[in-house]
CSV table of C-alpha atoms and ligand atoms in Angstrom, one decimal:
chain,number,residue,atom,x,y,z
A,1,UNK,CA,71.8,-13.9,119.4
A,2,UNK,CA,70.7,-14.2,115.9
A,3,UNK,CA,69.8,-11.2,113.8
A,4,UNK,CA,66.7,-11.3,112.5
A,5,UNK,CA,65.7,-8.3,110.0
A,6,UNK,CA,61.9,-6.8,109.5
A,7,UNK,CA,61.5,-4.9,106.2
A,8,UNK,CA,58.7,-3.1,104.2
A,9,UNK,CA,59.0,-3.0,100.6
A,10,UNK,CA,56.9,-2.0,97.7
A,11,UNK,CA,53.1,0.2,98.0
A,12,UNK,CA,52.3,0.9,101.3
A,13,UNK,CA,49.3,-0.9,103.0
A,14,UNK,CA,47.9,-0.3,106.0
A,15,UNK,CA,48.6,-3.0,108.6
A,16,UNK,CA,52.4,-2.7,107.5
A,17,UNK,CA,53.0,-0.7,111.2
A,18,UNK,CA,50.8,-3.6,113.5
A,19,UNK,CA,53.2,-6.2,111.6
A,20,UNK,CA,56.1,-4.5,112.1
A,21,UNK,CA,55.4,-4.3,115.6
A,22,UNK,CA,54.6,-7.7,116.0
A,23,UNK,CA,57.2,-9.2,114.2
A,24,UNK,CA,60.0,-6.9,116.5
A,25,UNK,CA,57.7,-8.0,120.0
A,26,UNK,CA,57.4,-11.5,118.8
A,27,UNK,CA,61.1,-12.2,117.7
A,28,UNK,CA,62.6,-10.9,120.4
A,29,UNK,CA,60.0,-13.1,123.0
A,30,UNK,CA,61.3,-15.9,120.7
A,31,UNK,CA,65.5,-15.2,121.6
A,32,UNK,CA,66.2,-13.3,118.2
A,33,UNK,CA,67.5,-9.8,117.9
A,34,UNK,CA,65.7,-8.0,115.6
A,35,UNK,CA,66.2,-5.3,113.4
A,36,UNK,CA,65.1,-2.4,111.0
A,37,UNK,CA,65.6,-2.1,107.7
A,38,UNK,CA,64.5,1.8,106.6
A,39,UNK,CA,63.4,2.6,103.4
A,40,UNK,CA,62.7,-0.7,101.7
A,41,UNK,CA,65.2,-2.6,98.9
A,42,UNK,CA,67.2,1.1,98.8
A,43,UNK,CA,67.6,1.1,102.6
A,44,UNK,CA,68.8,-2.4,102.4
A,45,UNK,CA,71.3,-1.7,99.9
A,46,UNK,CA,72.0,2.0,101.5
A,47,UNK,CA,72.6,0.3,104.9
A,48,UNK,CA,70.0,2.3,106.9
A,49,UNK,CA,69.7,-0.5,109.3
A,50,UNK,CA,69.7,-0.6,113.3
A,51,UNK,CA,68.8,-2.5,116.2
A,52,UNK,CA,64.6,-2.2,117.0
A,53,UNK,CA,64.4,0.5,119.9
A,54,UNK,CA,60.8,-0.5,121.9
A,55,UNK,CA,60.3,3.2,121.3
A,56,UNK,CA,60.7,2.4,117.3
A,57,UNK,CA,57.5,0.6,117.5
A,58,UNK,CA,55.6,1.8,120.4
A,59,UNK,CA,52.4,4.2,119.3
A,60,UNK,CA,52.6,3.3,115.5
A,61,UNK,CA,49.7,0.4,115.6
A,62,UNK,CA,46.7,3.1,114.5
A,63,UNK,CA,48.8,4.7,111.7
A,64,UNK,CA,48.3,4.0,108.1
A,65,UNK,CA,51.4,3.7,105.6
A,66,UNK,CA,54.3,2.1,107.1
A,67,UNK,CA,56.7,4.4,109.6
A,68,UNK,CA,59.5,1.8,108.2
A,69,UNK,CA,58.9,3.7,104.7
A,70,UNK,CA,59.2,2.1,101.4
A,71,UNK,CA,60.8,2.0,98.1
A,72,UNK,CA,60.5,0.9,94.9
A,73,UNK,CA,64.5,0.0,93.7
A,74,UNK,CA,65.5,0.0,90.3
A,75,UNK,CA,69.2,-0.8,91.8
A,76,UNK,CA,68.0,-4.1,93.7
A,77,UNK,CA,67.8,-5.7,90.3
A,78,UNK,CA,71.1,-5.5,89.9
A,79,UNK,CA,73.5,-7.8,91.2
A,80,UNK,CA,76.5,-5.4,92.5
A,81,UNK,CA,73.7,-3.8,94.5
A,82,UNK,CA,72.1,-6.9,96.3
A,83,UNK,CA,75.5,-8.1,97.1
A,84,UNK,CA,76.1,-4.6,99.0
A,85,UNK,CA,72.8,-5.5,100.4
A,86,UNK,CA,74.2,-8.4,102.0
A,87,UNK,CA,77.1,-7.3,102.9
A,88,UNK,CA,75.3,-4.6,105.2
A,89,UNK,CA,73.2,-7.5,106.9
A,90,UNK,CA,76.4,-10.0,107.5
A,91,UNK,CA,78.4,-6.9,109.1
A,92,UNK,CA,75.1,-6.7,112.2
A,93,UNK,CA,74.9,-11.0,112.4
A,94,UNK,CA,71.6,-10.7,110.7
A,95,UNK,CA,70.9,-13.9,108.7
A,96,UNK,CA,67.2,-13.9,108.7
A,97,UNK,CA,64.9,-11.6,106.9
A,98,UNK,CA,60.7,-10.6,107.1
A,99,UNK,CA,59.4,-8.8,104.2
A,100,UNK,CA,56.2,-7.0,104.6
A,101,UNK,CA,55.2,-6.2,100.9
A,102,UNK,CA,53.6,-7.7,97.3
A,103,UNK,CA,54.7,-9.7,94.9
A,104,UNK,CA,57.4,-7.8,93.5
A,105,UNK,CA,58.7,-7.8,97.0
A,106,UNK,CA,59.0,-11.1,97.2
A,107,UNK,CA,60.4,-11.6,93.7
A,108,UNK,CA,63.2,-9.6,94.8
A,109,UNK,CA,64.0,-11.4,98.3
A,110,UNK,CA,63.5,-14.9,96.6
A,111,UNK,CA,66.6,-13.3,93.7
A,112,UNK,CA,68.6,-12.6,97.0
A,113,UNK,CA,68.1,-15.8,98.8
A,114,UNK,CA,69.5,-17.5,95.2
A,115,UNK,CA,71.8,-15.0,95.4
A,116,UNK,CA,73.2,-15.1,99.2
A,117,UNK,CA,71.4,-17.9,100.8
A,118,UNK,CA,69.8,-15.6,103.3
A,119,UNK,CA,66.3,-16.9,104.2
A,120,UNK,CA,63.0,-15.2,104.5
A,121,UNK,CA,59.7,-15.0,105.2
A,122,UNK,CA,57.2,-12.9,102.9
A,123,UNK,CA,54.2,-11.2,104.6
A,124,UNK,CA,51.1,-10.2,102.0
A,125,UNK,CA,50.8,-6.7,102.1
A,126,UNK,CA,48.9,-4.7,99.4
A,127,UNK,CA,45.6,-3.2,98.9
A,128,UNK,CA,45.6,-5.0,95.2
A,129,UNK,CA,44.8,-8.4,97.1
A,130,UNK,CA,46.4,-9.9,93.8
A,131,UNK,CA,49.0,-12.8,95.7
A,132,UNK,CA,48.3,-15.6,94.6
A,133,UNK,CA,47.6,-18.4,97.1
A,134,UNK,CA,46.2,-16.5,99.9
A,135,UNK,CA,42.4,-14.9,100.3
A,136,UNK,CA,44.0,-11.7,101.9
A,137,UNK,CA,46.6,-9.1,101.9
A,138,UNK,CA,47.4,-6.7,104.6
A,139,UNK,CA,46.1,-3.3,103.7
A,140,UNK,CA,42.9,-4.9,101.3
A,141,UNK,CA,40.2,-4.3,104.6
A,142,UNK,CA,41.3,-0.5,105.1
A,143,UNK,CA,41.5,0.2,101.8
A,144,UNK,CA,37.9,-1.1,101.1
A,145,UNK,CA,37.2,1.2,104.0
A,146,UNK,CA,38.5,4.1,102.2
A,147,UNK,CA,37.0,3.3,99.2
A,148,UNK,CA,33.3,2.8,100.7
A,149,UNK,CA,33.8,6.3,102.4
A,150,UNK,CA,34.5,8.0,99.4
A,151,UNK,CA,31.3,6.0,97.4
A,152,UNK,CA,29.2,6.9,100.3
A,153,UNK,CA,30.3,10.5,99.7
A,154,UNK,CA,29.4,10.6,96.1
A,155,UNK,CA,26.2,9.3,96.4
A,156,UNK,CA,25.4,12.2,98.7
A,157,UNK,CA,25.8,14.2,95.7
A,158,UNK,CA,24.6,11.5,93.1
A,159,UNK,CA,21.4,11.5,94.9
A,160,UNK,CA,21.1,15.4,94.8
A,161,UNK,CA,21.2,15.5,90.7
A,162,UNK,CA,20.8,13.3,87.8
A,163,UNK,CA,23.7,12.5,87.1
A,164,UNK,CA,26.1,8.7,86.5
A,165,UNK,CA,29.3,9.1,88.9
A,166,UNK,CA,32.2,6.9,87.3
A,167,UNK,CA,34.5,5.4,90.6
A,168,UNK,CA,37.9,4.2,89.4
A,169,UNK,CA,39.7,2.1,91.9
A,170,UNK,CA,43.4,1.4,92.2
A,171,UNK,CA,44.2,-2.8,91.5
A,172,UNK,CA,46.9,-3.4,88.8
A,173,UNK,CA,45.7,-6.2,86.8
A,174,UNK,CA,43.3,-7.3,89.2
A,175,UNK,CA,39.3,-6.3,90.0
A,176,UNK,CA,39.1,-7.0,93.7
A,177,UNK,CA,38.6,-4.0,94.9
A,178,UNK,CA,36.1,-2.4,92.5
A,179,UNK,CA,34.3,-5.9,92.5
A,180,UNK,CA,33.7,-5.5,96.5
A,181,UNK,CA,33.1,-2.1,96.6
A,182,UNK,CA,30.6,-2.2,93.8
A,183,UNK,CA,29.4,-5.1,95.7
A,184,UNK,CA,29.1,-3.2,99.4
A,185,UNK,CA,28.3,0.4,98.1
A,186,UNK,CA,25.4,-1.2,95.7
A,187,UNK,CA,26.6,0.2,92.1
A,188,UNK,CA,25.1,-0.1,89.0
A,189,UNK,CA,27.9,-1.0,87.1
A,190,UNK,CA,31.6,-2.9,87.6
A,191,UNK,CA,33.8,-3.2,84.9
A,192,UNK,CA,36.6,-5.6,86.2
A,193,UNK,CA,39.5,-7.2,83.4
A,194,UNK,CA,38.7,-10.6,84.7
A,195,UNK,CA,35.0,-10.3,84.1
A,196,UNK,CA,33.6,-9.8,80.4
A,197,UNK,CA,31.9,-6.8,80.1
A,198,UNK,CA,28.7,-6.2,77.4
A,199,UNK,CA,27.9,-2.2,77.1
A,200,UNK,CA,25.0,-3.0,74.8
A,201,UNK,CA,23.4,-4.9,77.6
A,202,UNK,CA,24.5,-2.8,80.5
A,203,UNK,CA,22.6,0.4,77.9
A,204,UNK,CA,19.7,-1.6,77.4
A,205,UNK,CA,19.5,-2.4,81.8
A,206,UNK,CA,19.9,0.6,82.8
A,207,UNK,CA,17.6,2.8,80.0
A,208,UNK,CA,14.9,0.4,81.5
A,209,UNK,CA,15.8,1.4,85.0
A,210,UNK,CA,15.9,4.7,83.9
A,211,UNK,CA,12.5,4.9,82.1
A,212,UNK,CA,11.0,3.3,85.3
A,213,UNK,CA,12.5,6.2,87.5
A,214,UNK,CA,15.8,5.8,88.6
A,215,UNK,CA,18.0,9.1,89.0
A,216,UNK,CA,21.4,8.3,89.5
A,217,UNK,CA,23.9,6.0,88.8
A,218,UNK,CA,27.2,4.7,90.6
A,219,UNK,CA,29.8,2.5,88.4
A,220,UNK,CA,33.2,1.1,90.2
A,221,UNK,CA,35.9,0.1,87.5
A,222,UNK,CA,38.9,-1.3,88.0
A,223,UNK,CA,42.0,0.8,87.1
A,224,UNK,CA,42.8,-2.2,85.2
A,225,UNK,CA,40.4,-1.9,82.9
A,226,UNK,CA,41.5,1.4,81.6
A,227,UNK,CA,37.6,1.9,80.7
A,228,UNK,CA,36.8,4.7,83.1
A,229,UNK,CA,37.2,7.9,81.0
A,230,UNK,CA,35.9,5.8,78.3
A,231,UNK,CA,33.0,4.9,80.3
A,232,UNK,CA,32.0,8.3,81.3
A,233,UNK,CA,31.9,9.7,77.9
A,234,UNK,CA,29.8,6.3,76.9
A,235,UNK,CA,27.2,7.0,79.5
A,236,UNK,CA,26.9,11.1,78.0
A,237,UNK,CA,26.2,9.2,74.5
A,238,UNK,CA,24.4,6.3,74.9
A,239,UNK,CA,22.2,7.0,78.5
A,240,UNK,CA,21.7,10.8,77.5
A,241,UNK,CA,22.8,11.4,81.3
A,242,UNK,CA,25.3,14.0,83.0
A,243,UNK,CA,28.5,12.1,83.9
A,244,UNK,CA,31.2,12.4,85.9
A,245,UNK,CA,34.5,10.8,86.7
A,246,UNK,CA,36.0,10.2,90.1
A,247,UNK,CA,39.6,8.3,90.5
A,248,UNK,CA,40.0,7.7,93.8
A,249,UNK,CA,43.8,7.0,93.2
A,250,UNK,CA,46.1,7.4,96.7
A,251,UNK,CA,43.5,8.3,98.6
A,252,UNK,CA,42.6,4.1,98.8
A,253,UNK,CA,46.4,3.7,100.0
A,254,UNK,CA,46.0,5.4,103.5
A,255,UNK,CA,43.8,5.5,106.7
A,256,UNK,CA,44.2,3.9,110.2
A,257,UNK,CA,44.4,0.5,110.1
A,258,UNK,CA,41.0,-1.7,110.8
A,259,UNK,CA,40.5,-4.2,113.0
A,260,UNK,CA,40.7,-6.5,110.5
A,261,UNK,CA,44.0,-5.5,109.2
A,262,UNK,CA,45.6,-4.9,112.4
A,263,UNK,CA,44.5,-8.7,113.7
A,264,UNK,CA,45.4,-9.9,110.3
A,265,UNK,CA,48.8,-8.4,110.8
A,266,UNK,CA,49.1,-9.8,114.2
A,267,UNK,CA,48.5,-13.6,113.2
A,268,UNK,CA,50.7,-13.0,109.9
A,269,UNK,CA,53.7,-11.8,112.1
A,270,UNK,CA,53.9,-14.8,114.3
A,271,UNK,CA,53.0,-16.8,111.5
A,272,UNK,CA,56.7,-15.3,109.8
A,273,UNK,CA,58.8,-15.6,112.6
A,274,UNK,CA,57.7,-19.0,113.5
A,275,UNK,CA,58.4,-20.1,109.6
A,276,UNK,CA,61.8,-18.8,109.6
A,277,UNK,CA,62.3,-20.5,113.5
A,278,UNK,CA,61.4,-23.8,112.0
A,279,UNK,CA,64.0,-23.5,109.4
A,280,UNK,CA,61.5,-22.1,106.4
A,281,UNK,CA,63.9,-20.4,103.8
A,282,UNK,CA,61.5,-18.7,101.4
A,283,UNK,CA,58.1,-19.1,102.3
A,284,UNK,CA,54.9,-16.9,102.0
A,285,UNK,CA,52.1,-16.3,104.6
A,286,UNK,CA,48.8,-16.9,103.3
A,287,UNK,CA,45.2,-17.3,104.9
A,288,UNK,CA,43.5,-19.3,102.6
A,289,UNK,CA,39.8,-21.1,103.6
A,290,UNK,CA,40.0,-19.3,106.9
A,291,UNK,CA,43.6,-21.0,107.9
A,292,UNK,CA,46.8,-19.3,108.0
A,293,UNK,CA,49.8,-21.4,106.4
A,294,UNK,CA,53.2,-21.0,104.4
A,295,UNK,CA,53.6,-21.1,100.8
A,296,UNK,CA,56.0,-21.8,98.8
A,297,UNK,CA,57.5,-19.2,96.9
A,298,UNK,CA,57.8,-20.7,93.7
A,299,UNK,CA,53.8,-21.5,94.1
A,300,UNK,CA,53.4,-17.9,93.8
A,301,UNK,CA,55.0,-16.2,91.6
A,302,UNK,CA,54.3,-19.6,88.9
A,303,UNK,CA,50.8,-18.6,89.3
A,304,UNK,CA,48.6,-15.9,88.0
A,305,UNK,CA,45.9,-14.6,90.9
A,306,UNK,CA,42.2,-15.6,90.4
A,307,UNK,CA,39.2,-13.2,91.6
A,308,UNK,CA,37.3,-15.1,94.5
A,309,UNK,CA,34.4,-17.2,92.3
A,310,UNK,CA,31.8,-16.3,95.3
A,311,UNK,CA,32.3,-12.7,94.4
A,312,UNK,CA,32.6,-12.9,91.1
A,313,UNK,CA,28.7,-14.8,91.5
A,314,UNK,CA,27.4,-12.3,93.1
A,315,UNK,CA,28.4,-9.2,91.2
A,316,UNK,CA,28.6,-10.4,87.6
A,317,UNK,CA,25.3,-8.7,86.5
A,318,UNK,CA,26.8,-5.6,86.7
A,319,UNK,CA,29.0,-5.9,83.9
A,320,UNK,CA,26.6,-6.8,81.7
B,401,ADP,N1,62.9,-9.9,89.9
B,401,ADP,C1,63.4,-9.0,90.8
B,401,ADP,N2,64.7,-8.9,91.1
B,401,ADP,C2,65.1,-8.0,91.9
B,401,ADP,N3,64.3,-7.0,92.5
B,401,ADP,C3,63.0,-7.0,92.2
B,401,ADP,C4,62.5,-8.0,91.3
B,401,ADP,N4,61.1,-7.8,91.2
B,401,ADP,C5,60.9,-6.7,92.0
B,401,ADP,N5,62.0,-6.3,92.6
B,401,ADP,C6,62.1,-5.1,93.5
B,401,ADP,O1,61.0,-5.2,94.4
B,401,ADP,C7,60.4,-3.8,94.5
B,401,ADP,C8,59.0,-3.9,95.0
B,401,ADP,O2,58.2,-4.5,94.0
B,401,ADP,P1,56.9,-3.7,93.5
B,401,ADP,O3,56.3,-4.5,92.4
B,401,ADP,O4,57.3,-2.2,93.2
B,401,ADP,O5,55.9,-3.6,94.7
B,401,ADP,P2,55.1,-4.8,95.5
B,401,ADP,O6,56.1,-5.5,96.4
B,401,ADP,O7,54.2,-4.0,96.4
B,401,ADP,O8,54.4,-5.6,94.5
B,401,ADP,C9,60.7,-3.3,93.1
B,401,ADP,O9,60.6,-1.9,93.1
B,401,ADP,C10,62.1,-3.8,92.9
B,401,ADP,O10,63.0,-3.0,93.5
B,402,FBP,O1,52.1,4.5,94.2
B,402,FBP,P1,52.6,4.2,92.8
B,402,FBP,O2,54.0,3.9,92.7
B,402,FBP,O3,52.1,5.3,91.9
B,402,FBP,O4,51.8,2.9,92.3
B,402,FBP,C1,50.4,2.8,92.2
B,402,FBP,C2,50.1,1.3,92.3
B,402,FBP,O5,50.4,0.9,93.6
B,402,FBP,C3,49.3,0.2,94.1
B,402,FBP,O6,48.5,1.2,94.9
B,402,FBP,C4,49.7,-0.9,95.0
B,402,FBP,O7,50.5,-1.8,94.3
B,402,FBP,P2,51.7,-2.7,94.9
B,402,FBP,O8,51.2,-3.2,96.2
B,402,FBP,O9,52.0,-3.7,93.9
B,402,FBP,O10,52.8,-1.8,95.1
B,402,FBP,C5,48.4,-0.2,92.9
B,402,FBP,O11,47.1,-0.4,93.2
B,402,FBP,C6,48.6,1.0,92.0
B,402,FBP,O12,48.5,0.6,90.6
B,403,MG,MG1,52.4,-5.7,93.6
């Protein structure tokens, strides 16, 4: 029977445990023999690897983070390393590999498979939603969840004094999820790095809004950015308002899965080991215009990641 390996790798994302758990019930359905790789690029190069138990994945569907735990490697960038890494996958017959992670994940399985030759399948997993090539990464629905919560939270307060709340959301480089959640928890302002941002005009907005008897204000900003502390003070100086600053930071990485992520995860999983059956060697999963599909992964790490346009429409005046 062929060994076929399921990994997580990089920031955790919740949906990471329903793909696990599909990817071991839907390989071995399919004739493989799956395994676990513990602990990310470090476990693969440790060797913490076994045979999937159906008690390994039985009750983890509902829990956030992944159970397979994670690892961010600065060995696996070395060469000596990855070939220890494959030499604990040839001893257990496993010549296939799914890696549940983002795009630095994938950067490193797509250095071992010039390396080794060992193919794999990449599943998007990170609440940055910055792959490029596909709509959606596992972990983006829950943590928009998390995020809403907390905004909803704050405006219990906000609406109790006059004050501006500053919301920094986690991202990287990219402004999807402060975008959306200024978008779903109505905010004021969004400061985003692919968006162009004008704090005269956003002043000039909002002293007009406040003149005509608003009492609060909510803005989201994109880590990013690195405008949030800057932004608070702004809004002491120029809007004569209380302010304070909220980073949400890890709190956006955890939380049950959502429906939404755990279905995702479902249709990604078959979607990997079905690649790799027809012979796929490095491919990513994406959903792109409603459609799941494989990628190649030169296609996505030769391209940069652009903020949906449709978004981008619709929240643009709040940057300006
Ligand atoms: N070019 C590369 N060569 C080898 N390993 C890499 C490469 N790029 C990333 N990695 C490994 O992948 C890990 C996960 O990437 P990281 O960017 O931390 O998270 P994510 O996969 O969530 O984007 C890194 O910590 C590193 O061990
Ligand atoms: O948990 P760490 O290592 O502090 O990293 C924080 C970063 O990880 C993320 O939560 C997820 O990023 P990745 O999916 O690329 O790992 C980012 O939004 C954030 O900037
Ligand atoms: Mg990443």
């Amino acid at each position: 029977m062929e060994g076929i390996a399921i990994m997580t790798s990089g920031g955790d994302a919740a949906g990471m445990n329903p793909a696990v758990k599909c990817a071991v019930d839907y390989s071995r359905k399919k004739g493989l023999k799956p395994f676990l790789i513990r602990n990310g690029l470090r476990g693969m190069i440790d060797g913490d690897i076994s045979e999937a138990t159906r008690e390994d994945v039985s009750g983890i569907m509902h829990r956030g983070g992944t159970v397979l735990r994670s690892s961010r490697s600065q060995r696996f960038f070395e060469y000596d390393y990855r070939k220890q890494a494959y030499d604990n996958l040839q001893k257990l017959g496993i010549n296939k590999l799914i890696v549940i992670g983002g795009d630095g994940s994938f950067n490193a399985l797509n250095q071992f498979y010039s390396d080794f030759g060992v193919p794999f399948a990449g599943i998007p997993a990170t609440i940055d939603n910055d792959i490029p090539g596909t709509d959606y990464c596992l972990g983006v629905d829950t943590a928009l969840n998390m995020i809403r919560q907390s905004v909803d939270s704050i405006r219990d307060t906000a609406t109790s004094f006059s004050r501006a709340f500053v919301i920094e959301t986690m991202g990287r480089h990219c402004g999807y999820l402060a975008m959306v959640s200024a978008l779903s928890s109505g905010a004021e302002i969004c400061l985003v790095p692919e968006v162009e941002y004008d704090l005269e005009k956003i002043g000039e907005r909002l002293r007009s809004d406040l003149n005509d008897g608003r009492d609060y204000i909510i803005a989201m900003v994109a880590e990013g950015t690195n405008m949030a502390e800057y932004l608070t003070r702004w809004i002491k100086i120029n809007l004569n308002m209380d302010a304070r600053l909220t980073v949400l930071g890890h709190v956006q990485r955890g939380g049950s899965p959502t429906v939404r992520d755990r279905i995702m995860a479902y249709k990604f999983a078959v979607e990997a080991v079905d690649a790799l059956l027809d012979g796929e060697t490095n491919k990513i999963m994406i959903f792109r215009d409603g459609d799941f599909g494989r990628l190649a992964i030169d296609k996505v790490t030769d391209s940069k990641v652009e903020l949906n346009q449709q978004i981008i429409k619709l929240a643009e005046h709040l940057s300006h």
